[in-house]
Amino acid sequence: MKKQSARTKRLIKADKELLWHPFTKMLEWEASTPLVIERATGNYLIDTDGNHYLDAASSLWVTVHGHRKKEIDSAIKAQLGKVAHSTLLGLGGTASIELAERLIAIAPKGLRRVFYSDNGSTAVEIALKMAFHYQQLKNKKKVKFLCFEGAYHGDTVGSMSVGEIDCFVDRYKPLLFDSIRAPFPNCYRCPLKLEESTCKLACLAEVEKIFKANAKELAACIIEPLVQGAAGMQTSPPGFLKGLSRMAKKYDVLLIADEVATGFGRTGKMFACDHENIRPDIMCLAKGITGGYMPLAATITTEKIYKAFLGTRKAPDAFYHGHTYTGNPLGCAAAIASLDLFEREATIDNMQPKIQLLKEELLKLAKLDYVGNVRQKGFMCAVELVADKKTKKPFSVKDKTAAKVCLKARDMGVIIRNINDTIIIMPPLSIKTSEIKKLCKVLSKSIRDITE
Ligand SMILES: *Cc1c(COP(=O)(O)O)cnc(C)c1O
């Protein structure tokens, strides 16, 4: 552990006395020695004592072009010189219009109406209400949602109702609406207990059975396309998403793509949907949309769904939903600057060799004694630790093996996080090759130190 100044000690004391951290067992937090981040530069976070840490978690999956990126900083300052906030209720705004043009230009074909909000959970909540309301206008029997085992879509009551991670939602079950769940082809630990090679097709067949049995009642199906993030970067095998998309069309069920985590280059293409050329009816965006700078989100849908809400000339209708900071101009300005950078710096082309390097480095990690599985889609990666490689037996929960590995890595200057015994690696797209090597070296050493 590094030496702390009196100021750091004071701040930590105040934090422990006054703050309540998200998703945090506060008893453990109070007993821990947290870092206090004061500033950042490029791919590094800097704490109150001036220590630098490689931000290999992208500040929880948001940072795209690095921190303190000149172009985004300037765009926000320029917007501040115009207006920081003005409402979209009854008024238009330059930044929200210009960003909508940019988003529609890159979104999967068919998506062309942008509904703004300010975080991923609300982007999903809006998608669910939009889909439900649309079906109420078309076919009142369609009231249910199909979601996937292991899914995470946010923490509001609606998004929790289509979430399947038990420790997040168990306590609130009585508050949640019923959803129908389908197996996600997490092939390392196949939900149908099959070999990796047969898992995908069997899961698709199972999903089709569920569609068939429930089509009359199903309003929409929601999925994290290609990668279930919070489930520990569970990647679906190629073709699964395409198959699902075909089924949704066949059974007249809307498809909601929750690209909150996967969007904006994270999987190696702008959107995960682009890998399999699918056209969802609704797409949810947040996290990386502003390059990781500001709270902004968007739910994008088709003209067909939009039109259904118009009502008639005599009785115009509305989608009764909105948030105070909807389409905040500072967030929109940051998002436009981030999209400019994607073009100017050819961010996605430039990340391809880095994806390859990361793949090679992960394969090295896979050889370690206690690494059961490594998963990767672009820059969304996971290293799953197990007590026994052969039987895939997990470590005892109370050992907190992966948490200890992450703490060890932090001492060596790398910020990564674990979900249970899976270590998540999700670097900013701006990470350099030398930094990828450093990251994987530190991770390898940390795993060996803790498990041996
Ligand atoms: C993070 C996340 C959300 C929730 O976003 P918040 O901004 O934290 O509310 C929803 N869906 C997915 C796939 C996510 O990764």
CSV table of C-alpha atoms and ligand atoms in Angstrom, one decimal:
chain,number,residue,atom,x,y,z
A,1,MET,CA,0.0,0.0,0.0
A,2,LYS,CA,1.2,3.4,-0.9
A,3,LYS,CA,1.9,6.3,1.6
A,4,GLN,CA,-1.1,8.6,2.1
A,5,SER,CA,-1.0,12.3,2.8
A,6,ALA,CA,-2.9,13.9,5.7
A,7,ARG,CA,-5.3,15.3,3.1
A,8,THR,CA,-6.0,11.9,1.6
A,9,LYS,CA,-6.6,10.5,5.0
A,10,ARG,CA,-9.1,13.3,5.8
A,11,LEU,CA,-10.9,12.8,2.5
A,12,ILE,CA,-11.2,9.0,3.1
A,13,LYS,CA,-12.5,9.6,6.6
A,14,ALA,CA,-15.2,12.0,5.2
A,15,ASP,CA,-16.1,9.6,2.4
A,16,LYS,CA,-16.6,6.8,4.9
A,17,GLU,CA,-18.7,9.0,7.1
A,18,LEU,CA,-20.9,10.6,4.4
A,19,LEU,CA,-21.1,8.6,1.2
A,20,TRP,CA,-23.0,5.5,0.3
A,21,HIS,CA,-21.3,3.8,-2.7
A,22,PRO,CA,-23.1,2.0,-5.5
A,23,PHE,CA,-23.2,-1.8,-5.5
A,24,THR,CA,-20.9,-1.8,-2.5
A,25,LYS,CA,-20.9,-3.8,0.7
A,26,MET,CA,-20.3,-0.7,2.8
A,27,LEU,CA,-19.0,-2.8,5.8
A,28,GLU,CA,-16.1,-3.9,3.6
A,29,TRP,CA,-15.7,-0.4,2.2
A,30,GLU,CA,-15.4,1.0,5.6
A,31,ALA,CA,-12.6,-1.5,6.5
A,32,SER,CA,-10.8,-0.9,3.2
A,33,THR,CA,-8.2,1.7,2.0
A,34,PRO,CA,-9.9,3.3,-1.0
A,35,LEU,CA,-8.2,5.5,-3.6
A,36,VAL,CA,-9.5,9.0,-4.0
A,37,ILE,CA,-9.2,10.0,-7.6
A,38,GLU,CA,-8.6,13.7,-8.2
A,39,ARG,CA,-7.6,14.0,-11.8
A,40,ALA,CA,-6.7,12.0,-14.9
A,41,THR,CA,-4.7,12.2,-18.1
A,42,GLY,CA,-5.0,10.0,-21.2
A,43,ASN,CA,-5.6,6.4,-20.0
A,44,TYR,CA,-4.5,7.1,-16.5
A,45,LEU,CA,-6.4,8.1,-13.3
A,46,ILE,CA,-4.4,10.1,-10.7
A,47,ASP,CA,-5.1,9.9,-7.0
A,48,THR,CA,-4.8,12.6,-4.3
A,49,ASP,CA,-1.2,11.6,-3.7
A,50,GLY,CA,-0.2,11.8,-7.3
A,51,ASN,CA,-0.1,8.1,-8.1
A,52,HIS,CA,-1.0,7.1,-11.6
A,53,TYR,CA,-3.2,4.1,-12.4
A,54,LEU,CA,-4.0,2.6,-15.8
A,55,ASP,CA,-7.8,2.9,-16.2
A,56,ALA,CA,-8.4,-0.6,-17.6
A,57,ALA,CA,-12.0,-0.5,-16.5
A,58,SER,CA,-12.7,2.6,-18.5
A,59,SER,CA,-14.2,4.2,-15.4
A,60,LEU,CA,-16.9,1.5,-15.4
A,61,TRP,CA,-17.1,1.0,-19.2
A,62,VAL,CA,-17.6,4.6,-20.3
A,63,THR,CA,-14.2,6.1,-21.3
A,64,VAL,CA,-13.6,5.9,-25.0
A,65,HIS,CA,-10.8,8.2,-26.2
A,66,GLY,CA,-9.2,8.6,-22.8
A,67,HIS,CA,-9.5,11.2,-20.1
A,68,ARG,CA,-8.9,14.9,-20.6
A,69,LYS,CA,-9.2,14.5,-24.4
A,70,LYS,CA,-8.5,17.9,-25.8
A,71,GLU,CA,-11.3,17.9,-28.4
A,72,ILE,CA,-14.0,16.8,-26.0
A,73,ASP,CA,-12.8,19.2,-23.3
A,74,SER,CA,-13.0,22.0,-25.8
A,75,ALA,CA,-16.4,21.1,-27.1
A,76,ILE,CA,-17.9,21.1,-23.6
A,77,LYS,CA,-16.2,24.5,-22.9
A,78,ALA,CA,-17.6,25.9,-26.2
A,79,GLN,CA,-21.1,24.6,-25.3
A,80,LEU,CA,-20.7,26.2,-21.8
A,81,GLY,CA,-20.2,29.5,-23.6
A,82,LYS,CA,-23.6,29.1,-25.2
A,83,VAL,CA,-25.9,27.3,-22.7
A,84,ALA,CA,-25.4,24.6,-20.1
A,85,HIS,CA,-29.0,23.4,-20.1
A,86,SER,CA,-32.3,24.1,-21.6
A,87,THR,CA,-35.3,21.8,-21.7
A,88,LEU,CA,-36.6,19.7,-24.7
A,89,LEU,CA,-40.1,20.0,-23.3
A,90,GLY,CA,-41.7,22.5,-25.6
A,91,LEU,CA,-38.3,23.7,-27.0
A,92,GLY,CA,-35.7,22.4,-29.5
A,93,GLY,CA,-32.0,22.7,-28.9
A,94,THR,CA,-29.1,22.8,-31.4
A,95,ALA,CA,-26.9,20.2,-29.7
A,96,SER,CA,-29.6,17.6,-29.4
A,97,ILE,CA,-30.7,18.0,-33.0
A,98,GLU,CA,-27.2,17.8,-34.3
A,99,LEU,CA,-26.4,14.8,-32.2
A,100,ALA,CA,-29.6,13.0,-33.4
A,101,GLU,CA,-28.5,13.5,-37.0
A,102,ARG,CA,-25.1,12.0,-36.2
A,103,LEU,CA,-26.6,9.0,-34.3
A,104,ILE,CA,-29.1,8.2,-37.0
A,105,ALA,CA,-26.3,8.2,-39.6
A,106,ILE,CA,-24.4,5.5,-37.8
A,107,ALA,CA,-27.3,3.4,-36.2
A,108,PRO,CA,-28.5,0.2,-37.7
A,109,LYS,CA,-30.8,0.8,-40.7
A,110,GLY,CA,-34.4,1.5,-39.9
A,111,LEU,CA,-33.7,3.3,-36.6
A,112,ARG,CA,-34.5,6.9,-37.0
A,113,ARG,CA,-36.2,8.5,-33.9
A,114,VAL,CA,-34.1,9.5,-30.9
A,115,PHE,CA,-35.6,9.8,-27.5
A,116,TYR,CA,-33.0,11.2,-25.0
A,117,SER,CA,-32.6,10.5,-21.3
A,118,ASP,CA,-29.6,10.5,-19.0
A,119,ASN,CA,-28.5,7.0,-18.1
A,120,GLY,CA,-28.6,3.4,-19.2
A,121,SER,CA,-31.4,2.3,-16.9
A,122,THR,CA,-33.7,5.0,-18.1
A,123,ALA,CA,-32.8,4.3,-21.7
A,124,VAL,CA,-34.0,0.7,-21.0
A,125,GLU,CA,-37.0,1.8,-19.0
A,126,ILE,CA,-38.0,4.0,-21.9
A,127,ALA,CA,-37.5,1.1,-24.4
A,128,LEU,CA,-39.7,-1.2,-22.3
A,129,LYS,CA,-42.5,1.4,-21.9
A,130,MET,CA,-42.3,2.3,-25.6
A,131,ALA,CA,-42.6,-1.4,-26.6
A,132,PHE,CA,-45.4,-2.1,-24.2
A,133,HIS,CA,-47.4,1.0,-25.2
A,134,TYR,CA,-46.9,0.3,-28.9
A,135,GLN,CA,-48.3,-3.2,-28.4
A,136,GLN,CA,-51.2,-1.8,-26.4
A,137,LEU,CA,-52.0,0.3,-29.5
A,138,LYS,CA,-51.7,-2.7,-31.8
A,139,ASN,CA,-52.5,-5.9,-30.0
A,140,LYS,CA,-53.5,-5.6,-26.4
A,141,LYS,CA,-52.7,-9.2,-25.6
A,142,LYS,CA,-48.9,-8.6,-26.1
A,143,VAL,CA,-47.9,-7.6,-22.6
A,144,LYS,CA,-44.9,-9.7,-21.7
A,145,PHE,CA,-41.1,-9.4,-22.1
A,146,LEU,CA,-38.7,-12.1,-23.0
A,147,CYS,CA,-35.3,-11.7,-21.4
A,148,PHE,CA,-32.2,-13.8,-21.0
A,149,GLU,CA,-30.7,-15.6,-18.0
A,150,GLY,CA,-27.8,-13.6,-16.6
A,151,ALA,CA,-29.1,-10.4,-18.2
A,152,TYR,CA,-28.4,-6.9,-16.7
A,153,HIS,CA,-30.3,-3.9,-18.0
A,154,GLY,CA,-30.1,-1.5,-15.1
A,155,ASP,CA,-31.4,-0.8,-11.6
A,156,THR,CA,-34.8,0.9,-12.1
A,157,VAL,CA,-37.8,-1.3,-11.3
A,158,GLY,CA,-38.7,-1.9,-15.0
A,159,SER,CA,-35.1,-2.7,-16.0
A,160,MET,CA,-34.7,-4.9,-13.0
A,161,SER,CA,-37.8,-6.8,-14.1
A,162,VAL,CA,-36.0,-7.9,-17.2
A,163,GLY,CA,-32.7,-8.5,-15.2
A,164,GLU,CA,-31.7,-11.9,-14.1
A,165,ILE,CA,-28.8,-11.5,-11.8
A,166,ASP,CA,-30.2,-12.8,-8.6
A,167,CYS,CA,-28.2,-10.9,-6.0
A,168,PHE,CA,-29.1,-7.6,-7.7
A,169,VAL,CA,-32.9,-8.3,-7.9
A,170,ASP,CA,-33.8,-10.9,-5.4
A,171,ARG,CA,-34.9,-8.6,-2.6
A,172,TYR,CA,-37.1,-6.6,-5.0
A,173,LYS,CA,-38.9,-9.6,-6.6
A,174,PRO,CA,-42.3,-8.6,-5.1
A,175,LEU,CA,-42.0,-5.2,-6.8
A,176,LEU,CA,-41.1,-6.6,-10.3
A,177,PHE,CA,-43.3,-7.6,-13.2
A,178,ASP,CA,-43.1,-11.2,-14.5
A,179,SER,CA,-40.8,-11.7,-17.5
A,180,ILE,CA,-40.2,-14.9,-19.5
A,181,ARG,CA,-36.6,-16.0,-19.4
A,182,ALA,CA,-34.6,-17.8,-22.0
A,183,PRO,CA,-31.1,-19.4,-21.8
A,184,PHE,CA,-28.2,-17.4,-23.0
A,185,PRO,CA,-25.5,-19.4,-24.8
A,186,ASN,CA,-22.8,-19.0,-22.2
A,187,CYS,CA,-20.9,-21.9,-23.6
A,188,TYR,CA,-18.3,-22.3,-20.9
A,189,ARG,CA,-21.0,-23.1,-18.5
A,190,CYS,CA,-23.8,-24.0,-20.8
A,191,PRO,CA,-27.2,-23.4,-19.3
A,192,LEU,CA,-28.4,-26.6,-20.9
A,193,LYS,CA,-25.3,-28.5,-19.6
A,194,LEU,CA,-24.1,-29.3,-23.1
A,195,GLU,CA,-20.7,-29.3,-24.7
A,196,GLU,CA,-19.4,-25.9,-26.0
A,197,SER,CA,-19.9,-27.0,-29.6
A,198,THR,CA,-23.6,-27.8,-29.3
A,199,CYS,CA,-24.6,-25.1,-26.8
A,200,LYS,CA,-25.5,-22.4,-29.4
A,201,LEU,CA,-27.8,-24.4,-31.5
A,202,ALA,CA,-29.5,-26.0,-28.5
A,203,CYS,CA,-30.0,-22.6,-26.9
A,204,LEU,CA,-31.4,-21.2,-30.1
A,205,ALA,CA,-33.8,-24.1,-30.4
A,206,GLU,CA,-34.8,-23.6,-26.8
A,207,VAL,CA,-35.4,-19.9,-27.4
A,208,GLU,CA,-37.6,-20.8,-30.4
A,209,LYS,CA,-39.7,-23.1,-28.3
A,210,ILE,CA,-40.2,-20.2,-25.9
A,211,PHE,CA,-41.2,-17.8,-28.7
A,212,LYS,CA,-43.6,-20.4,-30.1
A,213,ALA,CA,-45.3,-21.1,-26.8
A,214,ASN,CA,-45.6,-17.4,-25.8
A,215,ALA,CA,-45.8,-15.5,-29.1
A,216,LYS,CA,-49.4,-14.3,-28.5
A,217,GLU,CA,-48.4,-12.7,-25.2
A,218,LEU,CA,-44.9,-11.4,-26.0
A,219,ALA,CA,-44.5,-7.7,-26.6
A,220,ALA,CA,-40.8,-7.6,-26.9
A,221,CYS,CA,-37.5,-9.4,-26.4
A,222,ILE,CA,-34.6,-7.6,-24.8
A,223,ILE,CA,-31.0,-8.6,-25.1
A,224,GLU,CA,-27.5,-7.4,-24.6
A,225,PRO,CA,-26.3,-8.1,-28.1
A,226,LEU,CA,-23.1,-10.3,-28.4
A,227,VAL,CA,-21.9,-9.7,-24.8
A,228,GLN,CA,-23.7,-9.9,-21.5
A,229,GLY,CA,-21.5,-7.4,-19.6
A,230,ALA,CA,-22.5,-7.7,-15.9
A,231,ALA,CA,-22.9,-11.5,-16.2
A,232,GLY,CA,-19.1,-11.5,-16.6
A,233,MET,CA,-18.6,-10.7,-20.3
A,234,GLN,CA,-20.5,-13.8,-21.5
A,235,THR,CA,-20.1,-13.7,-25.2
A,236,SER,CA,-22.7,-15.3,-27.5
A,237,PRO,CA,-21.3,-17.4,-30.4
A,238,PRO,CA,-21.6,-16.0,-33.9
A,239,GLY,CA,-25.0,-16.4,-35.4
A,240,PHE,CA,-27.0,-16.5,-32.2
A,241,LEU,CA,-28.0,-12.8,-32.4
A,242,LYS,CA,-29.0,-13.2,-36.0
A,243,GLY,CA,-31.0,-16.2,-35.2
A,244,LEU,CA,-32.8,-14.4,-32.4
A,245,SER,CA,-33.5,-11.4,-34.7
A,246,ARG,CA,-35.1,-13.7,-37.3
A,247,MET,CA,-37.3,-15.3,-34.6
A,248,ALA,CA,-38.4,-12.0,-33.2
A,249,LYS,CA,-39.6,-11.0,-36.7
A,250,LYS,CA,-41.2,-14.4,-37.4
A,251,TYR,CA,-43.2,-14.3,-34.2
A,252,ASP,CA,-44.0,-10.6,-34.4
A,253,VAL,CA,-42.2,-9.7,-31.2
A,254,LEU,CA,-40.2,-6.4,-31.0
A,255,LEU,CA,-36.5,-6.7,-30.5
A,256,ILE,CA,-34.8,-4.3,-28.1
A,257,ALA,CA,-31.0,-4.2,-28.3
A,258,ASP,CA,-29.5,-2.9,-25.1
A,259,GLU,CA,-26.2,-1.5,-26.4
A,260,VAL,CA,-25.6,0.5,-23.3
A,261,ALA,CA,-22.3,-1.3,-22.7
A,262,THR,CA,-21.5,-2.7,-26.2
A,263,GLY,CA,-22.1,0.6,-28.1
A,264,PHE,CA,-19.5,3.0,-29.4
A,265,GLY,CA,-16.8,0.7,-30.5
A,266,ARG,CA,-16.4,-1.5,-27.5
A,267,THR,CA,-16.9,-4.8,-29.4
A,268,GLY,CA,-14.7,-3.8,-32.3
A,269,LYS,CA,-17.5,-2.3,-34.4
A,270,MET,CA,-19.5,0.8,-33.7
A,271,PHE,CA,-22.4,-1.3,-32.4
A,272,ALA,CA,-22.6,-5.0,-31.5
A,273,CYS,CA,-25.7,-5.3,-33.9
A,274,ASP,CA,-23.3,-4.4,-36.8
A,275,HIS,CA,-21.4,-7.7,-36.4
A,276,GLU,CA,-24.5,-9.7,-37.5
A,277,ASN,CA,-26.2,-7.0,-39.5
A,278,ILE,CA,-29.3,-7.1,-37.4
A,279,ARG,CA,-31.9,-4.3,-37.3
A,280,PRO,CA,-33.5,-4.1,-33.8
A,281,ASP,CA,-36.8,-2.2,-33.4
A,282,ILE,CA,-35.4,-0.3,-30.4
A,283,MET,CA,-31.8,0.4,-29.4
A,284,CYS,CA,-30.6,1.7,-26.0
A,285,LEU,CA,-27.4,3.7,-25.8
A,286,ALA,CA,-25.7,5.3,-22.8
A,287,LYS,CA,-22.2,4.7,-21.2
A,288,GLY,CA,-19.8,5.5,-24.0
A,289,ILE,CA,-22.1,7.8,-25.9
A,290,THR,CA,-20.3,11.0,-24.6
A,291,GLY,CA,-16.9,9.4,-24.8
A,292,GLY,CA,-17.4,8.8,-21.1
A,293,TYR,CA,-17.7,12.4,-20.0
A,294,MET,CA,-21.3,13.1,-19.1
A,295,PRO,CA,-24.6,11.4,-18.2
A,296,LEU,CA,-26.5,11.1,-21.4
A,297,ALA,CA,-28.5,8.3,-23.0
A,298,ALA,CA,-30.6,7.7,-26.0
A,299,THR,CA,-33.4,5.2,-26.9
A,300,ILE,CA,-33.6,5.0,-30.7
A,301,THR,CA,-36.5,3.5,-32.6
A,302,THR,CA,-38.2,3.1,-36.0
A,303,GLU,CA,-40.5,5.5,-37.7
A,304,LYS,CA,-43.2,2.7,-37.5
A,305,ILE,CA,-43.2,2.7,-33.7
A,306,TYR,CA,-43.0,6.5,-33.5
A,307,LYS,CA,-45.9,6.9,-35.9
A,308,ALA,CA,-48.1,4.6,-33.8
A,309,PHE,CA,-47.9,7.2,-30.9
A,310,LEU,CA,-49.2,10.1,-33.0
A,311,GLY,CA,-52.9,9.4,-32.5
A,312,THR,CA,-55.3,11.2,-34.8
A,313,ARG,CA,-55.8,14.8,-35.7
A,314,LYS,CA,-58.9,14.9,-33.4
A,315,ALA,CA,-57.2,13.1,-30.6
A,316,PRO,CA,-53.4,13.5,-30.8
A,317,ASP,CA,-51.6,11.1,-28.4
A,318,ALA,CA,-48.2,11.3,-26.7
A,319,PHE,CA,-45.6,9.0,-25.1
A,320,TYR,CA,-45.9,10.3,-21.6
A,321,HIS,CA,-42.4,10.0,-20.4
A,322,GLY,CA,-39.5,12.4,-19.9
A,323,HIS,CA,-36.7,13.4,-17.7
A,324,THR,CA,-35.7,16.9,-16.6
A,325,TYR,CA,-32.2,16.8,-18.1
A,326,THR,CA,-33.4,15.1,-21.3
A,327,GLY,CA,-31.0,15.9,-24.2
A,328,ASN,CA,-28.7,18.0,-22.0
A,329,PRO,CA,-26.7,20.3,-24.3
A,330,LEU,CA,-23.3,19.7,-22.6
A,331,GLY,CA,-23.8,15.9,-22.9
A,332,CYS,CA,-24.8,16.3,-26.5
A,333,ALA,CA,-21.8,18.5,-27.3
A,334,ALA,CA,-19.5,15.9,-25.7
A,335,ALA,CA,-21.2,13.1,-27.7
A,336,ILE,CA,-20.8,15.0,-31.0
A,337,ALA,CA,-17.1,15.7,-30.3
A,338,SER,CA,-16.6,12.0,-29.5
A,339,LEU,CA,-18.2,10.9,-32.8
A,340,ASP,CA,-16.0,13.5,-34.6
A,341,LEU,CA,-13.0,11.7,-33.0
A,342,PHE,CA,-14.2,8.3,-34.2
A,343,GLU,CA,-14.0,9.7,-37.7
A,344,ARG,CA,-10.9,11.9,-37.5
A,345,GLU,CA,-8.8,9.3,-35.6
A,346,ALA,CA,-10.2,6.2,-37.3
A,347,THR,CA,-10.7,4.8,-33.8
A,348,ILE,CA,-12.3,1.6,-34.9
A,349,ASP,CA,-9.8,0.8,-37.6
A,350,ASN,CA,-6.9,1.6,-35.2
A,351,MET,CA,-8.3,-0.7,-32.5
A,352,GLN,CA,-8.2,-3.8,-34.7
A,353,PRO,CA,-4.5,-4.7,-34.2
A,354,LYS,CA,-4.9,-4.0,-30.5
A,355,ILE,CA,-7.9,-6.4,-30.3
A,356,GLN,CA,-5.5,-9.0,-31.9
A,357,LEU,CA,-2.8,-8.2,-29.4
A,358,LEU,CA,-5.2,-8.5,-26.5
A,359,LYS,CA,-6.3,-11.8,-27.8
A,360,GLU,CA,-2.8,-13.1,-27.9
A,361,GLU,CA,-2.1,-11.8,-24.4
A,362,LEU,CA,-5.4,-13.4,-23.1
A,363,LEU,CA,-4.4,-16.7,-24.6
A,364,LYS,CA,-1.2,-16.6,-22.5
A,365,LEU,CA,-3.3,-15.9,-19.4
A,366,ALA,CA,-5.5,-18.8,-20.3
A,367,LYS,CA,-2.6,-21.1,-19.7
A,368,LEU,CA,-2.3,-20.2,-16.0
A,369,ASP,CA,-3.2,-22.9,-13.6
A,370,TYR,CA,-6.3,-21.2,-12.1
A,371,VAL,CA,-7.7,-19.5,-15.2
A,372,GLY,CA,-10.7,-21.5,-16.3
A,373,ASN,CA,-11.8,-19.5,-19.3
A,374,VAL,CA,-11.0,-16.2,-21.1
A,375,ARG,CA,-13.6,-14.4,-23.1
A,376,GLN,CA,-13.3,-11.5,-25.5
A,377,LYS,CA,-15.3,-9.5,-28.0
A,378,GLY,CA,-13.2,-6.6,-29.0
A,379,PHE,CA,-12.3,-4.7,-25.9
A,380,MET,CA,-14.8,-6.4,-23.7
A,381,CYS,CA,-12.8,-9.2,-22.0
A,382,ALA,CA,-13.0,-11.5,-19.0
A,383,VAL,CA,-10.7,-13.8,-17.2
A,384,GLU,CA,-12.6,-16.4,-15.1
A,385,LEU,CA,-10.7,-17.9,-12.3
A,386,VAL,CA,-11.5,-21.4,-11.1
A,387,ALA,CA,-10.2,-23.7,-8.3
A,388,ASP,CA,-10.0,-26.6,-10.7
A,389,LYS,CA,-9.5,-26.2,-14.4
A,390,LYS,CA,-10.7,-29.6,-15.3
A,391,THR,CA,-14.0,-29.7,-13.4
A,392,LYS,CA,-14.5,-25.9,-13.7
A,393,LYS,CA,-15.1,-25.9,-9.9
A,394,PRO,CA,-15.2,-22.3,-8.6
A,395,PHE,CA,-13.2,-21.0,-5.7
A,396,SER,CA,-15.0,-20.7,-2.4
A,397,VAL,CA,-16.9,-17.4,-2.4
A,398,LYS,CA,-15.4,-16.3,0.9
A,399,ASP,CA,-11.8,-16.6,-0.5
A,400,LYS,CA,-12.6,-13.5,-2.7
A,401,THR,CA,-9.9,-14.7,-5.0
A,402,ALA,CA,-10.6,-12.3,-7.9
A,403,ALA,CA,-11.1,-9.3,-5.7
A,404,LYS,CA,-7.7,-10.0,-4.2
A,405,VAL,CA,-6.2,-10.2,-7.6
A,406,CYS,CA,-7.7,-6.8,-8.6
A,407,LEU,CA,-6.3,-5.2,-5.4
A,408,LYS,CA,-2.9,-6.6,-6.1
A,409,ALA,CA,-3.1,-5.2,-9.7
A,410,ARG,CA,-4.1,-1.8,-8.2
A,411,ASP,CA,-0.9,-1.9,-6.1
A,412,MET,CA,1.0,-2.3,-9.3
A,413,GLY,CA,-0.8,0.6,-10.9
A,414,VAL,CA,-3.7,-1.0,-12.9
A,415,ILE,CA,-7.4,-0.5,-12.1
A,416,ILE,CA,-9.5,-3.5,-13.0
A,417,ARG,CA,-12.6,-4.9,-11.4
A,418,ASN,CA,-14.0,-8.3,-10.7
A,419,ILE,CA,-17.5,-9.7,-10.9
A,420,ASN,CA,-17.4,-12.7,-8.5
A,421,ASP,CA,-14.4,-14.7,-9.7
A,422,THR,CA,-14.3,-13.2,-13.1
A,423,ILE,CA,-11.9,-10.3,-13.8
A,424,ILE,CA,-13.2,-7.8,-16.3
A,425,ILE,CA,-10.8,-6.1,-18.7
A,426,MET,CA,-12.5,-3.2,-20.6
A,427,PRO,CA,-9.8,-0.6,-21.5
A,428,PRO,CA,-10.6,2.7,-23.3
A,429,LEU,CA,-10.3,2.4,-27.1
A,430,SER,CA,-7.3,4.7,-26.8
A,431,ILE,CA,-5.2,2.2,-24.9
A,432,LYS,CA,-1.7,1.9,-26.4
A,433,THR,CA,-0.1,-1.4,-27.3
A,434,SER,CA,2.6,-0.9,-24.6
A,435,GLU,CA,-0.3,-0.4,-22.1
A,436,ILE,CA,-2.0,-3.6,-23.2
A,437,LYS,CA,1.2,-5.5,-22.6
A,438,LYS,CA,1.7,-3.9,-19.2
A,439,LEU,CA,-2.0,-4.5,-18.2
A,440,CYS,CA,-1.7,-8.3,-19.1
A,441,LYS,CA,1.7,-8.6,-17.4
A,442,VAL,CA,0.3,-7.1,-14.2
A,443,LEU,CA,-2.8,-9.2,-14.3
A,444,SER,CA,-0.7,-12.4,-14.9
A,445,LYS,CA,1.6,-11.6,-12.0
A,446,SER,CA,-1.4,-10.7,-9.7
A,447,ILE,CA,-3.1,-14.0,-10.5
A,448,ARG,CA,0.0,-16.0,-9.8
A,449,ASP,CA,0.8,-14.1,-6.6
A,450,ILE,CA,-2.7,-14.7,-5.2
A,451,THR,CA,-3.3,-18.2,-6.3
A,452,GLU,CA,0.1,-19.7,-5.6
B,1,LIG,C1,-24.6,-0.3,-17.3
B,1,LIG,C2,-25.7,-0.9,-18.0
B,1,LIG,C3,-27.0,-0.4,-17.9
B,1,LIG,C4,-27.4,0.6,-16.9
B,1,LIG,O1,-26.8,1.8,-17.2
B,1,LIG,P1,-26.7,3.0,-16.0
B,1,LIG,O2,-26.2,4.2,-16.7
B,1,LIG,O3,-25.8,2.4,-15.0
B,1,LIG,O4,-28.1,3.1,-15.5
B,1,LIG,C5,-28.0,-1.0,-18.7
B,1,LIG,N1,-27.7,-2.0,-19.6
B,1,LIG,C6,-26.4,-2.5,-19.7
B,1,LIG,C7,-26.2,-3.5,-20.7
B,1,LIG,C8,-25.4,-2.0,-18.9
B,1,LIG,O5,-24.2,-2.4,-19.1
